[in-house]
Amino acid sequence: MATYCISKSQSLAVALCSIALCNPLNAETESTLNLSANYHSNVPNALSEPNVFGDSFLDVNYRINRFFVTSPGNRLSIGAEAGARQYRHTQGLESATLGVGMAYSHRVGLGPYAPRYNLGLSVNRVEFSDQYRDSWVSQLTAEFGKRLSPAWMLTMGINARERNGGDNQAQAYKPTASGAVFDQQSREFLSRLEYTLLNAHAIRVGYRFRDGDIDASSPPGTPLLPVSKAIAFDRGIGGDYVAYLLEARTQGLSLEWSMPLATDTGLTLGYERLISRGAQGNKYFNYNLRAELNLRF
Amino acid sequence: MSAKHNTFGAFRLITFFTLRATVAIAVLLIWSATAQAGELEVVLTDATGQPVPDAVVEIISPVPALPADWPLTGEMDQIDKEFVGPVLKVVKNSLVSFPNSDDIHHHVYSYSDTKRFELPLYKGDTAEPVLFDKAGVAVIGCNIHDWMLGYVYVGESHLMAMSDAAGKAVVPDVPVGEVRFKIWHARARANDLAQEHVVTMNAEGSTALSVQLALTPDRRIRRAPASGGLQY
């Protein structure tokens, strides 16, 4: 099933690129470059001390989109992105991303206060330095946005995400267990409320709820390993860690402060607190700190 | 015969002088009207004393007739995804064009009571001009780029001026005597917009005064990017 989905995704990616290159309509091109310095409090997503450790990393992401305004209020966007992540200490988790995506946006009415609906699909190939986590990631997103006033903006959405990391059977912790720790599926609800201050600084509060697979790593002996859907040696985290897959419900609460630096440049400072609760009642705590420079060309 | 000629000559003489007198009176009246008009200079500042640009000062009384050769046209261009101006003042019944100098589509609209219109998806100068036949202010937007914001101020009178970067608006040809005027700014408070100002234009040619406006906060939709949101 997963193989079939990825095959479809790859076909879609090729089709999207073909459409974008053919450029059958007048299009508006917009590209963005995001550079961020991050701190992740729990890199292995470990259950408890002393297996928890944090690390900082740098992210760079470049995305180019072509917007086709197909009719008043309707816009088709086709784009591609490339990104990279570099950790400060952790070896094996550096990654590079290459992907394509498309979105269709419909505005009901005229003007900034008219509600807008977005439907987006993206397919990314993410390759890690450990090679073990290499995956195809497909995501389907539906969003609703409504500007309530010049200052207030509300966004809500749902997405379905599928990650296919291959079976990794060579890394399986036990010959009888599955090694496909990075074959994951999840669904997510997200919401954001943004308030723009007088100086155009924006404060954004976000909440998301995700139901689906998560991966975690810890040394052998963790009682949860037997109930995991898949277990494999974790070459990315290193040491004697093993990675395991389990179902969990994750809630995230985020706070962002975004300030304009120039007409098409902004700086965003963000904090997100994540709590994942596994089927056995086990909890995983994470937080992320981010300082991100957003440039639009 | 001679008497007849004399009578005819006298009649021609009277007609000639009557005509000359009429022309002279007309010239005198025109000169008088010109001489009895001056410049009204209004310097606008906000509550902190900073100059207020892009405000419109309009004479509402007395208002001379619109000159026959007064241009009833206006233009608000779009460059780099912004309305150029971004305030345009025109007299009622003017045709305003909204050329798009960007190489992308814009979708210009207004749903203000002063003028409701929509110019969907165009480039260059292909959009038809819009007739503004009602006095007031039309807020102009682009349905693709939400941060684009412009204003068309439609005056009843042709006697109006827009304040420059120093906050100075100079209205020419304002009749001497007591004059009423009003001030508009996109961020002016309702009581400032409703207020009629009275000034006595002196005969020296120029009358100046300062007006302080209490502006509302500038809450426009932000253009600068931020993280998050739909990625494509």
mmCIF file with all atom_site columns, N, CA, C and O in Angstrom, chain B residues 144-164:
data_model
loop_
_atom_site.group_PDB
_atom_site.id
_atom_site.type_symbol
_atom_site.label_atom_id
_atom_site.label_alt_id
_atom_site.label_comp_id
_atom_site.label_asym_id
_atom_site.label_entity_id
_atom_site.label_seq_id
_atom_site.pdbx_PDB_ins_code
_atom_site.Cartn_x
_atom_site.Cartn_y
_atom_site.Cartn_z
_atom_site.occupancy
_atom_site.B_iso_or_equiv
_atom_site.pdbx_formal_charge
_atom_site.auth_seq_id
_atom_site.auth_comp_id
_atom_site.auth_asym_id
_atom_site.auth_atom_id
_atom_site.pdbx_PDB_model_num
ATOM 1  N N  . ILE B 1 144 ? -5.577  40.036 -5.147 1.00 0.00 ? 144 ILE B N  1
ATOM 2  C CA . ILE B 1 144 ? -4.499  39.039 -5.140 1.00 0.00 ? 144 ILE B CA 1
ATOM 3  C C  . ILE B 1 144 ? -3.471  39.391 -4.064 1.00 0.00 ? 144 ILE B C  1
ATOM 4  O O  . ILE B 1 144 ? -2.984  38.518 -3.354 1.00 0.00 ? 144 ILE B O  1
ATOM 5  N N  . HIS B 1 145 ? -3.149  40.676 -3.963 1.00 0.00 ? 145 HIS B N  1
ATOM 6  C CA . HIS B 1 145 ? -2.119  41.115 -3.022 1.00 0.00 ? 145 HIS B CA 1
ATOM 7  C C  . HIS B 1 145 ? -2.813  41.976 -1.955 1.00 0.00 ? 145 HIS B C  1
ATOM 8  O O  . HIS B 1 145 ? -3.025  43.176 -2.155 1.00 0.00 ? 145 HIS B O  1
ATOM 9  N N  . ASP B 1 146 ? -3.135  41.338 -0.839 1.00 0.00 ? 146 ASP B N  1
ATOM 10 C CA . ASP B 1 146 ? -4.008  41.975 0.149  1.00 0.00 ? 146 ASP B CA 1
ATOM 11 C C  . ASP B 1 146 ? -3.418  43.236 0.780  1.00 0.00 ? 146 ASP B C  1
ATOM 12 O O  . ASP B 1 146 ? -4.156  44.064 1.299  1.00 0.00 ? 146 ASP B O  1
ATOM 13 N N  . TRP B 1 147 ? -2.102  43.348 0.771  1.00 0.00 ? 147 TRP B N  1
ATOM 14 C CA . TRP B 1 147 ? -1.502  44.505 1.426  1.00 0.00 ? 147 TRP B CA 1
ATOM 15 C C  . TRP B 1 147 ? -1.618  45.776 0.572  1.00 0.00 ? 147 TRP B C  1
ATOM 16 O O  . TRP B 1 147 ? -1.420  46.876 1.079  1.00 0.00 ? 147 TRP B O  1
ATOM 17 N N  . MET B 1 148 ? -1.958  45.630 -0.691 1.00 0.00 ? 148 MET B N  1
ATOM 18 C CA . MET B 1 148 ? -2.064  46.814 -1.553 1.00 0.00 ? 148 MET B CA 1
ATOM 19 C C  . MET B 1 148 ? -3.262  47.658 -1.130 1.00 0.00 ? 148 MET B C  1
ATOM 20 O O  . MET B 1 148 ? -4.379  47.156 -1.018 1.00 0.00 ? 148 MET B O  1
ATOM 21 N N  . LEU B 1 149 ? -3.017  48.929 -0.902 1.00 0.00 ? 149 LEU B N  1
ATOM 22 C CA . LEU B 1 149 ? -4.063  49.800 -0.375 1.00 0.00 ? 149 LEU B CA 1
ATOM 23 C C  . LEU B 1 149 ? -3.936  51.189 -1.006 1.00 0.00 ? 149 LEU B C  1
ATOM 24 O O  . LEU B 1 149 ? -2.860  51.785 -0.985 1.00 0.00 ? 149 LEU B O  1
ATOM 25 N N  . GLY B 1 150 ? -5.030  51.664 -1.578 1.00 0.00 ? 150 GLY B N  1
ATOM 26 C CA . GLY B 1 150 ? -5.035  53.003 -2.168 1.00 0.00 ? 150 GLY B CA 1
ATOM 27 C C  . GLY B 1 150 ? -6.356  53.696 -1.864 1.00 0.00 ? 150 GLY B C  1
ATOM 28 O O  . GLY B 1 150 ? -7.323  53.061 -1.418 1.00 0.00 ? 150 GLY B O  1
ATOM 29 N N  . TYR B 1 151 ? -6.384  54.992 -2.090 1.00 0.00 ? 151 TYR B N  1
ATOM 30 C CA . TYR B 1 151 ? -7.599  55.777 -1.827 1.00 0.00 ? 151 TYR B CA 1
ATOM 31 C C  . TYR B 1 151 ? -7.834  56.734 -2.994 1.00 0.00 ? 151 TYR B C  1
ATOM 32 O O  . TYR B 1 151 ? -6.890  57.385 -3.447 1.00 0.00 ? 151 TYR B O  1
ATOM 33 N N  . VAL B 1 152 ? -9.070  56.804 -3.446 1.00 0.00 ? 152 VAL B N  1
ATOM 34 C CA . VAL B 1 152 ? -9.447  57.837 -4.411 1.00 0.00 ? 152 VAL B CA 1
ATOM 35 C C  . VAL B 1 152 ? -10.379 58.794 -3.674 1.00 0.00 ? 152 VAL B C  1
ATOM 36 O O  . VAL B 1 152 ? -11.464 58.410 -3.238 1.00 0.00 ? 152 VAL B O  1
ATOM 37 N N  . TYR B 1 153 ? -9.906  60.032 -3.532 1.00 0.00 ? 153 TYR B N  1
ATOM 38 C CA . TYR B 1 153 ? -10.716 61.066 -2.892 1.00 0.00 ? 153 TYR B CA 1
ATOM 39 C C  . TYR B 1 153 ? -11.461 61.817 -3.994 1.00 0.00 ? 153 TYR B C  1
ATOM 40 O O  . TYR B 1 153 ? -10.845 62.409 -4.880 1.00 0.00 ? 153 TYR B O  1
ATOM 41 N N  . VAL B 1 154 ? -12.776 61.764 -3.943 1.00 0.00 ? 154 VAL B N  1
ATOM 42 C CA . VAL B 1 154 ? -13.599 62.404 -4.974 1.00 0.00 ? 154 VAL B CA 1
ATOM 43 C C  . VAL B 1 154 ? -14.208 63.669 -4.371 1.00 0.00 ? 154 VAL B C  1
ATOM 44 O O  . VAL B 1 154 ? -15.046 63.596 -3.468 1.00 0.00 ? 154 VAL B O  1
ATOM 45 N N  . GLY B 1 155 ? -13.766 64.801 -4.872 1.00 0.00 ? 155 GLY B N  1
ATOM 46 C CA . GLY B 1 155 ? -14.207 66.076 -4.300 1.00 0.00 ? 155 GLY B CA 1
ATOM 47 C C  . GLY B 1 155 ? -15.415 66.652 -5.031 1.00 0.00 ? 155 GLY B C  1
ATOM 48 O O  . GLY B 1 155 ? -15.565 66.465 -6.244 1.00 0.00 ? 155 GLY B O  1
ATOM 49 N N  . GLU B 1 156 ? -16.254 67.363 -4.276 1.00 0.00 ? 156 GLU B N  1
ATOM 50 C CA . GLU B 1 156 ? -17.336 68.129 -4.908 1.00 0.00 ? 156 GLU B CA 1
ATOM 51 C C  . GLU B 1 156 ? -16.746 69.319 -5.641 1.00 0.00 ? 156 GLU B C  1
ATOM 52 O O  . GLU B 1 156 ? -17.265 69.780 -6.646 1.00 0.00 ? 156 GLU B O  1
ATOM 53 N N  . SER B 1 157 ? -15.662 69.810 -5.091 1.00 0.00 ? 157 SER B N  1
ATOM 54 C CA . SER B 1 157 ? -15.045 71.038 -5.594 1.00 0.00 ? 157 SER B CA 1
ATOM 55 C C  . SER B 1 157 ? -13.720 70.703 -6.278 1.00 0.00 ? 157 SER B C  1
ATOM 56 O O  . SER B 1 157 ? -13.071 69.714 -5.945 1.00 0.00 ? 157 SER B O  1
ATOM 57 N N  . HIS B 1 158 ? -13.335 71.561 -7.201 1.00 0.00 ? 158 HIS B N  1
ATOM 58 C CA . HIS B 1 158 ? -12.009 71.394 -7.797 1.00 0.00 ? 158 HIS B CA 1
ATOM 59 C C  . HIS B 1 158 ? -10.959 72.111 -6.955 1.00 0.00 ? 158 HIS B C  1
ATOM 60 O O  . HIS B 1 158 ? -9.768  71.982 -7.207 1.00 0.00 ? 158 HIS B O  1
ATOM 61 N N  . LEU B 1 159 ? -11.405 72.879 -5.961 1.00 0.00 ? 159 LEU B N  1
ATOM 62 C CA . LEU B 1 159 ? -10.466 73.607 -5.105 1.00 0.00 ? 159 LEU B CA 1
ATOM 63 C C  . LEU B 1 159 ? -10.012 72.678 -3.982 1.00 0.00 ? 159 LEU B C  1
ATOM 64 O O  . LEU B 1 159 ? -10.608 72.638 -2.900 1.00 0.00 ? 159 LEU B O  1
ATOM 65 N N  . MET B 1 160 ? -9.003  71.928 -4.240 1.00 0.00 ? 160 MET B N  1
ATOM 66 C CA . MET B 1 160 ? -8.474  71.023 -3.218 1.00 0.00 ? 160 MET B CA 1
ATOM 67 C C  . MET B 1 160 ? -7.000  70.780 -3.481 1.00 0.00 ? 160 MET B C  1
ATOM 68 O O  . MET B 1 160 ? -6.484  71.034 -4.579 1.00 0.00 ? 160 MET B O  1
ATOM 69 N N  . ALA B 1 161 ? -6.329  70.319 -2.439 1.00 0.00 ? 161 ALA B N  1
ATOM 70 C CA . ALA B 1 161 ? -4.896  70.046 -2.542 1.00 0.00 ? 161 ALA B CA 1
ATOM 71 C C  . ALA B 1 161 ? -4.556  68.921 -1.589 1.00 0.00 ? 161 ALA B C  1
ATOM 72 O O  . ALA B 1 161 ? -5.272  68.670 -0.619 1.00 0.00 ? 161 ALA B O  1
ATOM 73 N N  . MET B 1 162 ? -3.446  68.257 -1.901 1.00 0.00 ? 162 MET B N  1
ATOM 74 C CA . MET B 1 162 ? -2.998  67.141 -1.067 1.00 0.00 ? 162 MET B CA 1
ATOM 75 C C  . MET B 1 162 ? -1.721  67.551 -0.340 1.00 0.00 ? 162 MET B C  1
ATOM 76 O O  . MET B 1 162 ? -0.859  68.221 -0.921 1.00 0.00 ? 162 MET B O  1
ATOM 77 N N  . SER B 1 163 ? -1.612  67.146 0.903  1.00 0.00 ? 163 SER B N  1
ATOM 78 C CA . SER B 1 163 ? -0.427  67.545 1.676  1.00 0.00 ? 163 SER B CA 1
ATOM 79 C C  . SER B 1 163 ? 0.787   66.750 1.233  1.00 0.00 ? 163 SER B C  1
ATOM 80 O O  . SER B 1 163 ? 0.703   65.560 0.907  1.00 0.00 ? 163 SER B O  1
ATOM 81 N N  . ASP B 1 164 ? 1.935   67.432 1.230  1.00 0.00 ? 164 ASP B N  1
ATOM 82 C CA . ASP B 1 164 ? 3.185   66.794 0.810  1.00 0.00 ? 164 ASP B CA 1
ATOM 83 C C  . ASP B 1 164 ? 3.883   66.171 2.025  1.00 0.00 ? 164 ASP B C  1
ATOM 84 O O  . ASP B 1 164 ? 3.300   66.079 3.113  1.00 0.00 ? 164 ASP B O  1
#
